[in-house]
Coordinates of C-alpha atoms and ligand atoms in Angstrom, one line a residue:
X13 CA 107.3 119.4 27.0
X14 CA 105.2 120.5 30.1
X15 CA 102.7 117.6 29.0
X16 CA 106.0 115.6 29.1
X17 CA 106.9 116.1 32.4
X18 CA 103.9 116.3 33.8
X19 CA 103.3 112.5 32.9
X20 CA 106.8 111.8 34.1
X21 CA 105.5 114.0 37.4
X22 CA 102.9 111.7 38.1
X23 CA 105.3 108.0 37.1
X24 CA 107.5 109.6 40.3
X25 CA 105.0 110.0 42.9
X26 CA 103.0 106.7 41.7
X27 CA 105.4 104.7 43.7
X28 CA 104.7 106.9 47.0
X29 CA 100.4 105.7 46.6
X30 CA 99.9 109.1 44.6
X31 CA 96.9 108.0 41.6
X32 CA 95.7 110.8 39.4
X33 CA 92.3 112.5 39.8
X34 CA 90.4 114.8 37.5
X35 CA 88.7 117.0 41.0
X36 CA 90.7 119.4 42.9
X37 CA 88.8 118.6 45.8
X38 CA 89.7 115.4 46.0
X39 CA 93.4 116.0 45.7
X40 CA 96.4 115.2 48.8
X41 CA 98.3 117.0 46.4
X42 CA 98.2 119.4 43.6
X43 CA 101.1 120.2 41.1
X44 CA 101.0 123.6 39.0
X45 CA 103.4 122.4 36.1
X46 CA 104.1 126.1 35.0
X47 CA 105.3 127.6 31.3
X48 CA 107.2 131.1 32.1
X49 CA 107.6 131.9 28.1
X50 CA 105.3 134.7 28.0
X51 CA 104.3 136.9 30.4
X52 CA 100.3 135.8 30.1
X53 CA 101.6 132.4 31.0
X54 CA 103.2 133.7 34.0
X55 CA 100.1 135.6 35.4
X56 CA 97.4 132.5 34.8
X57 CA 99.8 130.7 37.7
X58 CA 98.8 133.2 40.3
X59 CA 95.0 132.8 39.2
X60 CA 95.0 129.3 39.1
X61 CA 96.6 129.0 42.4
X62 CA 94.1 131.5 44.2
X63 CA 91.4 129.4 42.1
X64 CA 93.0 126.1 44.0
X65 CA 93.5 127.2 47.5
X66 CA 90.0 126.9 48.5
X67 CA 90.1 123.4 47.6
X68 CA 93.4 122.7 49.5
X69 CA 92.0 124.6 52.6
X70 CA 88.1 122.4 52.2
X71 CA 90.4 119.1 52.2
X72 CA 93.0 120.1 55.1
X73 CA 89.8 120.2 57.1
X74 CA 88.2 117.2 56.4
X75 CA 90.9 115.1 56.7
X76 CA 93.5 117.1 58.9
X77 CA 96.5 116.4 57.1
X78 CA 98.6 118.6 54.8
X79 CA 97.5 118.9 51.1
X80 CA 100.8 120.2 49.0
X81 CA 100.4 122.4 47.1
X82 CA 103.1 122.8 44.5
X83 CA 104.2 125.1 41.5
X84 CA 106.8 122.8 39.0
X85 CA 108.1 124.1 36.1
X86 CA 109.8 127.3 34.2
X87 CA 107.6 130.2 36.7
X88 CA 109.1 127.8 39.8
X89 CA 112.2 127.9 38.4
X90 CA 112.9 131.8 37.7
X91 CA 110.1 132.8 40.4
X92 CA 110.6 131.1 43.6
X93 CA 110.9 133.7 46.2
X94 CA 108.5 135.4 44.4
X95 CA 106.2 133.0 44.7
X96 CA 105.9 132.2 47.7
X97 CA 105.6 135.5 48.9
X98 CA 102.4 136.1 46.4
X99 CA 101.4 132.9 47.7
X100 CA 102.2 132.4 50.9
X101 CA 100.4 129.2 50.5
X102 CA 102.1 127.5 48.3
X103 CA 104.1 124.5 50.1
X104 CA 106.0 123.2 47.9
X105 CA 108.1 125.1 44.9
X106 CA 110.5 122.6 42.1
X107 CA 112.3 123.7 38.8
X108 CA 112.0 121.8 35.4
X109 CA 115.3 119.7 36.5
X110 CA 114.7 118.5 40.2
X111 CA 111.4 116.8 39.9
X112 CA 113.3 113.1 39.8
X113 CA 114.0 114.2 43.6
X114 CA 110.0 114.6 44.5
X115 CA 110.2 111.5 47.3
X116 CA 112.8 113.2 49.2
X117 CA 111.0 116.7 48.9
X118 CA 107.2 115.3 49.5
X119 CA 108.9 113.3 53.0
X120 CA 110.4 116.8 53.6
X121 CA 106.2 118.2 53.9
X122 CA 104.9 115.1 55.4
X123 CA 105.1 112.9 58.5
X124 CA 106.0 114.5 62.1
X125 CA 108.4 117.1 61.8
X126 CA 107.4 118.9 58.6
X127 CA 109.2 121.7 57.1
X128 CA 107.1 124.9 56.4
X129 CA 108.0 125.5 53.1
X130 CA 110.5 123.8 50.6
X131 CA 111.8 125.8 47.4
X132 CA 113.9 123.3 45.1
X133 CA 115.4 125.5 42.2
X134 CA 118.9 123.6 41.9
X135 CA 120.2 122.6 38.5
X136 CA 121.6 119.1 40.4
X137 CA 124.9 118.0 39.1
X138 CA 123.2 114.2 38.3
X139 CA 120.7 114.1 35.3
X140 CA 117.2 114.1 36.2
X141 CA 116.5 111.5 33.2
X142 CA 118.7 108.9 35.3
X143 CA 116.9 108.4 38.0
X144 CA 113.2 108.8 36.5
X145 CA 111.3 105.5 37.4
X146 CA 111.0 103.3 34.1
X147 CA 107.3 102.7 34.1
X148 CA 105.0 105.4 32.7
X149 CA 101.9 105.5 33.5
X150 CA 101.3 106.8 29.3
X151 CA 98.5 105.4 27.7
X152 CA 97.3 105.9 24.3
X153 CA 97.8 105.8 20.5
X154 CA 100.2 109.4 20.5
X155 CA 103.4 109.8 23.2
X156 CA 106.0 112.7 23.8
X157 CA 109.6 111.4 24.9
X158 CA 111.5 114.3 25.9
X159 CA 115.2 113.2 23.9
X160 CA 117.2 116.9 24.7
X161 CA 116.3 119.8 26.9
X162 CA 117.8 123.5 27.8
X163 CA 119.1 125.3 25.3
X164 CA 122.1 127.5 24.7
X165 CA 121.3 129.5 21.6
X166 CA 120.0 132.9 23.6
X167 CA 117.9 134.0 21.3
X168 CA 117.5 137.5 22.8
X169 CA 113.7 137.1 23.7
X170 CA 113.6 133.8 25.3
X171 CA 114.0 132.9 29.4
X172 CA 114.4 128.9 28.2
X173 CA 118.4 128.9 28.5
X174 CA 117.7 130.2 32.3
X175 CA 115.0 128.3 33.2
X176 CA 115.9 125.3 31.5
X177 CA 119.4 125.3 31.8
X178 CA 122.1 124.4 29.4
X179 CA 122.0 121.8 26.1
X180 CA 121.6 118.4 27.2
X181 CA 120.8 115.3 25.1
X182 CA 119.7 111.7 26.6
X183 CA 121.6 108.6 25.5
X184 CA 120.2 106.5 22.9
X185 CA 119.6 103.5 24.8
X186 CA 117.5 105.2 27.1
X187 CA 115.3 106.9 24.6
X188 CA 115.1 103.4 23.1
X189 CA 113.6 101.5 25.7
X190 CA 111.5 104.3 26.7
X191 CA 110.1 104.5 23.3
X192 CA 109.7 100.6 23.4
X193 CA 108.0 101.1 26.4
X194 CA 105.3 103.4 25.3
X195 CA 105.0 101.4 22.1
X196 CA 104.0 98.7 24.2
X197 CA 101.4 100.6 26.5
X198 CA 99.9 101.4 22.9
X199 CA 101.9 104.4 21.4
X200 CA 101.8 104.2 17.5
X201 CA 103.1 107.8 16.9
X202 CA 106.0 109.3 18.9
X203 CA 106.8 113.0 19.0
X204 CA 110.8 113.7 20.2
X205 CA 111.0 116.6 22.4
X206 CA 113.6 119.1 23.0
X207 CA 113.7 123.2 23.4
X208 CA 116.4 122.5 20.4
X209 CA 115.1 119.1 19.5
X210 CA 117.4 118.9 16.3
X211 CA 120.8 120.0 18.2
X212 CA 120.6 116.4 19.7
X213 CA 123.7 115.3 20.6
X214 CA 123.1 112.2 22.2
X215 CA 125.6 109.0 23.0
X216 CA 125.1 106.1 21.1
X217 CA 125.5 102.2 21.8
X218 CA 128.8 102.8 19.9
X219 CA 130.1 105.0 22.1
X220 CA 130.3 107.8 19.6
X221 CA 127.8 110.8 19.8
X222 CA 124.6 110.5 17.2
X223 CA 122.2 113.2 15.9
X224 CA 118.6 113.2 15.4
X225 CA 119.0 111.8 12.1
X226 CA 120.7 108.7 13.3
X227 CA 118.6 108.2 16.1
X228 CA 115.1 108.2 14.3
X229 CA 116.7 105.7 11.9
X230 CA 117.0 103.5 15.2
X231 CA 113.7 104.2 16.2
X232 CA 112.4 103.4 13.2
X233 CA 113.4 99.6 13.7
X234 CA 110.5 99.5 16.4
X235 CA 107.5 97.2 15.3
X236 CA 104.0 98.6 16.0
X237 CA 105.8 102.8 16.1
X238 CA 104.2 104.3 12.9
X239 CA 105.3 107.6 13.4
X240 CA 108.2 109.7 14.3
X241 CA 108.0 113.6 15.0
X242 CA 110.1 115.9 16.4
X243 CA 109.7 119.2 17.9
X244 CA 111.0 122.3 18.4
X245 CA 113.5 122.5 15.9
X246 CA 116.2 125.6 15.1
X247 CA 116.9 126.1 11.7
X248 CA 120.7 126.2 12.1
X249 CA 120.0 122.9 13.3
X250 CA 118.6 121.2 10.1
X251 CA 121.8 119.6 9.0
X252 CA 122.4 117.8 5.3
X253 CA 121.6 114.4 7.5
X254 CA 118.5 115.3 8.9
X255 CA 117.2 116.8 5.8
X256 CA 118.2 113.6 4.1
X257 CA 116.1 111.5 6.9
X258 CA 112.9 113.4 5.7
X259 CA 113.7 111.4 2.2
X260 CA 114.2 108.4 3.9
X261 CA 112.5 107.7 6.2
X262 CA 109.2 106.7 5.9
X263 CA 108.1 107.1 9.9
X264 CA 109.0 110.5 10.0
X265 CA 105.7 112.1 9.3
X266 CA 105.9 114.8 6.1
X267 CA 105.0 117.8 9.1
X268 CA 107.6 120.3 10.5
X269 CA 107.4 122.5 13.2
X270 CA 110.1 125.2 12.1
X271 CA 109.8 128.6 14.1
X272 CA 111.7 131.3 12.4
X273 CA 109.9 134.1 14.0
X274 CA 110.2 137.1 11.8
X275 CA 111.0 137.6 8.1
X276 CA 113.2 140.4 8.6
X277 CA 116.9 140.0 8.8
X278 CA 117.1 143.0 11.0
X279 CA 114.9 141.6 13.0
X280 CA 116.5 137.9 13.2
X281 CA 120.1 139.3 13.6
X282 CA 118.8 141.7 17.3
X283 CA 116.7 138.2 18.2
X284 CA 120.2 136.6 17.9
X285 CA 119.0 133.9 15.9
X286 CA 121.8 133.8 13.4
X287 CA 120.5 133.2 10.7
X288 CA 119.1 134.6 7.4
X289 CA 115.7 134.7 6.0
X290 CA 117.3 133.1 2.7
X291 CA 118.3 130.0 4.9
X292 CA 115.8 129.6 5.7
X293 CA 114.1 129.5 2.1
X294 CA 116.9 127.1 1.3
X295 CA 116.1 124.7 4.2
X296 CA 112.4 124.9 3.3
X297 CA 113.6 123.8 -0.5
X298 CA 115.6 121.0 0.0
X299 CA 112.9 119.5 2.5
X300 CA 110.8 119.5 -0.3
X301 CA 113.6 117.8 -2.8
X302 CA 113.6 115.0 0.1
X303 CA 109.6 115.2 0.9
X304 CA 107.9 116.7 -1.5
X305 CA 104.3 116.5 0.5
X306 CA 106.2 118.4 3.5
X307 CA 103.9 120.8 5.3
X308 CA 105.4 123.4 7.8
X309 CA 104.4 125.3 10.6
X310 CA 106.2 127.7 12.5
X311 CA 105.6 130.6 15.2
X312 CA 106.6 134.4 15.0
X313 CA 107.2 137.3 17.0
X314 CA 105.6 140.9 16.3
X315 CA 106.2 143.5 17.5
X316 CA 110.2 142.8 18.6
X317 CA 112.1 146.2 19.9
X318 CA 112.7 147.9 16.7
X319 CA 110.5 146.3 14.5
X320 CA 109.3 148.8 11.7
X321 CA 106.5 148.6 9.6
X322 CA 109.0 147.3 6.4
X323 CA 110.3 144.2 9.0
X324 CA 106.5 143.3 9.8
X325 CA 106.3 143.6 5.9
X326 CA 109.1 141.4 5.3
X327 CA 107.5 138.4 7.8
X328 CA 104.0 138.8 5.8
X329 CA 106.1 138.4 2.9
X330 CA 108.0 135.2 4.0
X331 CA 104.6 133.8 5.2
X332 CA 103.2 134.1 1.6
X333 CA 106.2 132.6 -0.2
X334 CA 106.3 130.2 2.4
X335 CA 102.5 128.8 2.7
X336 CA 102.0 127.5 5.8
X337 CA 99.4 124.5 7.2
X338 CA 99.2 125.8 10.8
X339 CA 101.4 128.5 12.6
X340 CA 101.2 129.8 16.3
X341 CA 102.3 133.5 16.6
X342 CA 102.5 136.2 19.6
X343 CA 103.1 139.6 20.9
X344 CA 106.6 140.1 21.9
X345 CA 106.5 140.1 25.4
X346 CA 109.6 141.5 27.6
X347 CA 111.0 138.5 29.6
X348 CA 113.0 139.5 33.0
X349 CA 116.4 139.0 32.5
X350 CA 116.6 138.4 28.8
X351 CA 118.6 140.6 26.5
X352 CA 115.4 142.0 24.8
X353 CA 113.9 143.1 27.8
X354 CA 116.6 146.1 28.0
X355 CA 116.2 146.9 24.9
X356 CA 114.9 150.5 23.3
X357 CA 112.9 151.4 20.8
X358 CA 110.2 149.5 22.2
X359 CA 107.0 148.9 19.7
X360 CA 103.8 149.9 20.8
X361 CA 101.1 147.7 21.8
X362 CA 98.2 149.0 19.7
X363 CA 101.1 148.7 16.8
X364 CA 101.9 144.9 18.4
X365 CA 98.0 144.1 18.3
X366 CA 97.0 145.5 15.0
X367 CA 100.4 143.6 13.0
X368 CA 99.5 140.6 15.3
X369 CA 96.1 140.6 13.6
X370 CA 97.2 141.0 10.0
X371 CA 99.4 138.3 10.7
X372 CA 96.9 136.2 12.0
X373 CA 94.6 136.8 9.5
X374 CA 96.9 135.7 6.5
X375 CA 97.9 132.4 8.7
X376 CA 94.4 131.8 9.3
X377 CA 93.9 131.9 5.5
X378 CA 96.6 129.5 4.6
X379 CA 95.2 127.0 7.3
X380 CA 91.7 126.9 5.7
X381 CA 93.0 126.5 2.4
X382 CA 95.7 123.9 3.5
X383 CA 92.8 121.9 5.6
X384 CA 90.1 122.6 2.4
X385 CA 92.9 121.0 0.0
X386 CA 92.1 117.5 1.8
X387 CA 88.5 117.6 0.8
X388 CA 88.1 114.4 -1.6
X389 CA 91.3 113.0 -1.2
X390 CA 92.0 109.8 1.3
X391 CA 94.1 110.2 4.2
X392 CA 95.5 107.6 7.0
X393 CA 94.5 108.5 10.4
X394 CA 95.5 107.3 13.7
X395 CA 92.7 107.4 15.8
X396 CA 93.7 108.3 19.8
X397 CA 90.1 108.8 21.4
X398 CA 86.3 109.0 21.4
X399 CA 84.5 111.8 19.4
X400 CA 82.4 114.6 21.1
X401 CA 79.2 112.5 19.7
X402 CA 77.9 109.2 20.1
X403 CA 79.7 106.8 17.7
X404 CA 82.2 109.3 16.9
X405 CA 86.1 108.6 17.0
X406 CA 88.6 111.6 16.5
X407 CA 92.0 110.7 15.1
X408 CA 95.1 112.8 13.8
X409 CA 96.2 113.0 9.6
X410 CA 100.3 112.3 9.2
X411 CA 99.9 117.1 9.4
X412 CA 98.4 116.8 13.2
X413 CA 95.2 117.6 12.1
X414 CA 92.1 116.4 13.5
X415 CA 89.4 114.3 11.8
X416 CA 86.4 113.2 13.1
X417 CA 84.5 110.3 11.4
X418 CA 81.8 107.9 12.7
X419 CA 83.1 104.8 13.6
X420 CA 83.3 102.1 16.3
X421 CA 85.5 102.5 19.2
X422 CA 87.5 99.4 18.8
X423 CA 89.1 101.6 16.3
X424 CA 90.9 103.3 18.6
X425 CA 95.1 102.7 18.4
X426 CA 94.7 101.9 14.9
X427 CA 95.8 103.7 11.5
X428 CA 93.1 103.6 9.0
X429 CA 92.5 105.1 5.7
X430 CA 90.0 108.2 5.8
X431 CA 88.0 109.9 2.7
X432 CA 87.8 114.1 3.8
X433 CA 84.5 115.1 2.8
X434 CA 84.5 118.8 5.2
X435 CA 87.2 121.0 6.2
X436 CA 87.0 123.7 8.9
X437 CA 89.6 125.4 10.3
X438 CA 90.7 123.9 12.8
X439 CA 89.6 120.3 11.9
X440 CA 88.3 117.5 9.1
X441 CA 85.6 115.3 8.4
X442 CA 85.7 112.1 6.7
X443 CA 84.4 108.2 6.1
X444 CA 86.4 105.6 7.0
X445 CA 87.6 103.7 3.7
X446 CA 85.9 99.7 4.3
X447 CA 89.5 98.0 4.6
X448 CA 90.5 94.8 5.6
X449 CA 91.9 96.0 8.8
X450 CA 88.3 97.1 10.1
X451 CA 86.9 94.1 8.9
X452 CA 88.7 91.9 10.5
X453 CA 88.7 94.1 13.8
X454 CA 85.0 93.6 13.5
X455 CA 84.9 90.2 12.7
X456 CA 87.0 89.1 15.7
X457 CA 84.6 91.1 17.6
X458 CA 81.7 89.0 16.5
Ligands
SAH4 N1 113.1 126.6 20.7 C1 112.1 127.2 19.9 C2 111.2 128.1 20.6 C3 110.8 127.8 22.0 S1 109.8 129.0 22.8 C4 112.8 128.0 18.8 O1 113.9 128.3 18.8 O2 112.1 128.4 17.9 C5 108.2 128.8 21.9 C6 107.8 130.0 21.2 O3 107.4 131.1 22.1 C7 108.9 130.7 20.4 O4 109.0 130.1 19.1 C8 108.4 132.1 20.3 O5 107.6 132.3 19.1 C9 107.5 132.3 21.5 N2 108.2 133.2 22.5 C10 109.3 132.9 23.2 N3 109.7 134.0 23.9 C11 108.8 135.0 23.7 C12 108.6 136.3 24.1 N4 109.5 136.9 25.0 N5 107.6 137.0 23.6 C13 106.7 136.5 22.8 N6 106.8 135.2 22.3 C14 107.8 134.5 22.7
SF4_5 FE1 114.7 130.1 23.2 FE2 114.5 128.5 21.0 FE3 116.2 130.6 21.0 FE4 116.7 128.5 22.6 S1 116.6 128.6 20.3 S2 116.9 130.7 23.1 S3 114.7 127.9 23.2 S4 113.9 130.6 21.1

């Protein structure tokens, strides 16, 4: 989602002569879009702005007006002050929801009589997504469209309902012609965003509210979108319809990014997630009735207040009846202001680093053998970019994972079918099978 709005960031101040550059040195302006999940996120803002400020200070000199420098996102949101007092520096400090209002806050920093400082950590009453400009500067084959945001599950771990606010869904029509949009600056595969992606809500051109199911049957009306994702989903969320839109509907890539974070019910019941670990086996079933190629991913917690060597036990377990293709898991890390972070019974962290390494080790093992499996069988793959080596194009399989295979860049923005002949773990290698879609490419290029 950060990647979201970043993008989103940059369409805003486009219209006020802001471009994009790739140097620090170069910049009028630089925008820390910041993640305050864990605390390790949190701490790489304050190294990355002393990292900056150099920069900002070199450029102020040369050309003797202001360079703002600004921290966006969930650590502006719950750290403002805080900020600005570590960093005195810092000019400029917005919250996830504000960033539509960047024009007024950047004339606020500029021109004659300049304020110091400006801290913008308001929820506004009027929705950010309103008053976004409509043309994104997005380019290539894969997008994100943010379709929901906040949350108001309080899982007891988690800062997102603070930082991001409360549950919110976008109309369709909007996310419609914003997905037509990036379909037509070259977007063939679409992932919907949202902290609770599948609790979307959203108003339809009926009038009457839609779910996600409903809305990637819409989506999947648009010519040249091969692909529909969505991410991050709740289980409690995976209703009969959506379930049933796995089945039927053949955009929405066989791939889902369920977090369930621990296998233990004691464990799920004190994170607040309210649900079982037995739903969860039951969701994971009738996917596979609907989509029997489904592959899932998911994160987890160790080392949550309380947990005992039987509820680490109990998450191995689940991970082994589940089989996963690609997981992303973490220390529990005590959030300020989160229910978990008065909790007792606190785990310690030689405990938290040797059961985050057995996990890791098992999920490491099912990725591997989940990648291997592709080895001799043919694949489509969308390919987004240019290899690391000469003649080499990197694309994604319908699981996210990435192939590299020799081919000509003019291949690029197009699905094609790939033969896996390698498999590491964290990415495939193949030969692209001679179609009539290649040939033809290169025959118009002769
Ligand atoms: N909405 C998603 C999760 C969003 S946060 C869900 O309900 O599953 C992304 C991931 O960060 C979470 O799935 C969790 O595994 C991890 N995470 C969140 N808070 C954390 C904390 N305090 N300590 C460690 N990991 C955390
Ligand atoms: Fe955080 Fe996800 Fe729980 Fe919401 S559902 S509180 S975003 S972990």
């Amino acid at each position: 989602m950060n990647v979201y709005d970043s993008n989103r960031i940059a369409d805003v101040l486009k219209p006020l002569g802001y471009s994009l550059t790739e140097n620090a040195e170069d910049a009028d302006m630089m925008v820390l879009n910041t993640c305050h999940i864990r605390e390790k996120a949190t701490e790489k803002v304050f190294s990355d702005l002393g990292r900056l400020k150099p920069h900002k200070e070199k450029r102020e000199d040369q050309t003797g007006e202001r360079v703002i420098m600004a921290v966006a996102g969930c650590v502006a949101q719950a750290e403002g002050k805080i900020i600005t007092q570590r960093a005195p520096y810092v000019d400029l400090v917005f919250g996830p929801q504000t960033y539509h209002q960047l024009p007024e806050m950047v004339a606020k920093l500029t021109g004659e009589r300049q304020q110091k400082r400006l801290v913008n950590t308001d929820f506004p009453v009027e929705e950010k997504f309103d008053f976004l400009p409509e043309e994104t500067t997005h380019q290539g084959a894969s997008a994100f469209l943010s379709i929901q945001e906040g949350c108001d599950k309080f899982c007891t771990f988690c800062v997102v309902p603070y930082t991001r606010g409360a549950e919110y869904s976008r109309n369709v029509k909007q996310i419609y012609d914003e997905a037509l949009r990036l379909v037509d600056a070259g977007a063939r595969d679409i992932t919907l965003l949202g902290q609770n992606v599948n609790a979307f809500h959203g108003e339809g051109p009926d009038g009457k509210i839609w779910g996600l199911a409903r809305l990637m049957e819409k989506l999947s009306d648009i010519e040249g979108l091969e692909r529909i994702r969505y991410m991050t989903s709740h289980p409690r969320d995976m209703d009969y319809d959506l379930i049933r839109a796995h089945g039927e509907l053949p955009k929405v890539m066989p791939f889902l990014h369920l977090p369930v974070q621990s296998g233990s019910d004691r464990i799920l019941e004190a994170m607040n997630r309210k649900h079982s670990r037995d739903l969860y086996f039951d969701i994971i079933e009738r996917l596979k009735k609907q989509r029997p190629d489904i592959a899932l991913s998911s994160d987890f917690i160790v080392g949550f207040p309380g947990e005992t060597e039987q509820d680490f036990e109990d998450t191995m377990d689940l991970v082994r009846r589940v089989g996963y293709s690609v997981c992303y898991s973490f220390k529990y890390s005590a959030r300020p202001g989160t229910p978990g972070a008065a909790m007792q019974n606190l785990v310690r962290e030689d405990v938290k680093t040797e059961r985050l390494i057995r996990l890791q080790d098992l999920l490491q093992s099912q990725q591997i053998a989940f990648n291997q499996k592709m080895i001799g069988q043919t694949t489509s793959v969308l390919f987004d970019r240019k290899g690391r080596e000469d003649g080499q194009i990197h694309g994604r399989t319908p699981y996210m994972q990435a192939v590299h295979v020799k081919g000509n860049d003019r291949l690029i923005g197009e699905i094609i079918p790939v033969k896996i002949t390698e498999a590491t773990l964290s990415s495939l290698t193949g030969e692209i099978e001679t179609s009539e879609t290649i040939l033809s490419k290169d025959n118009q290029a002769a």
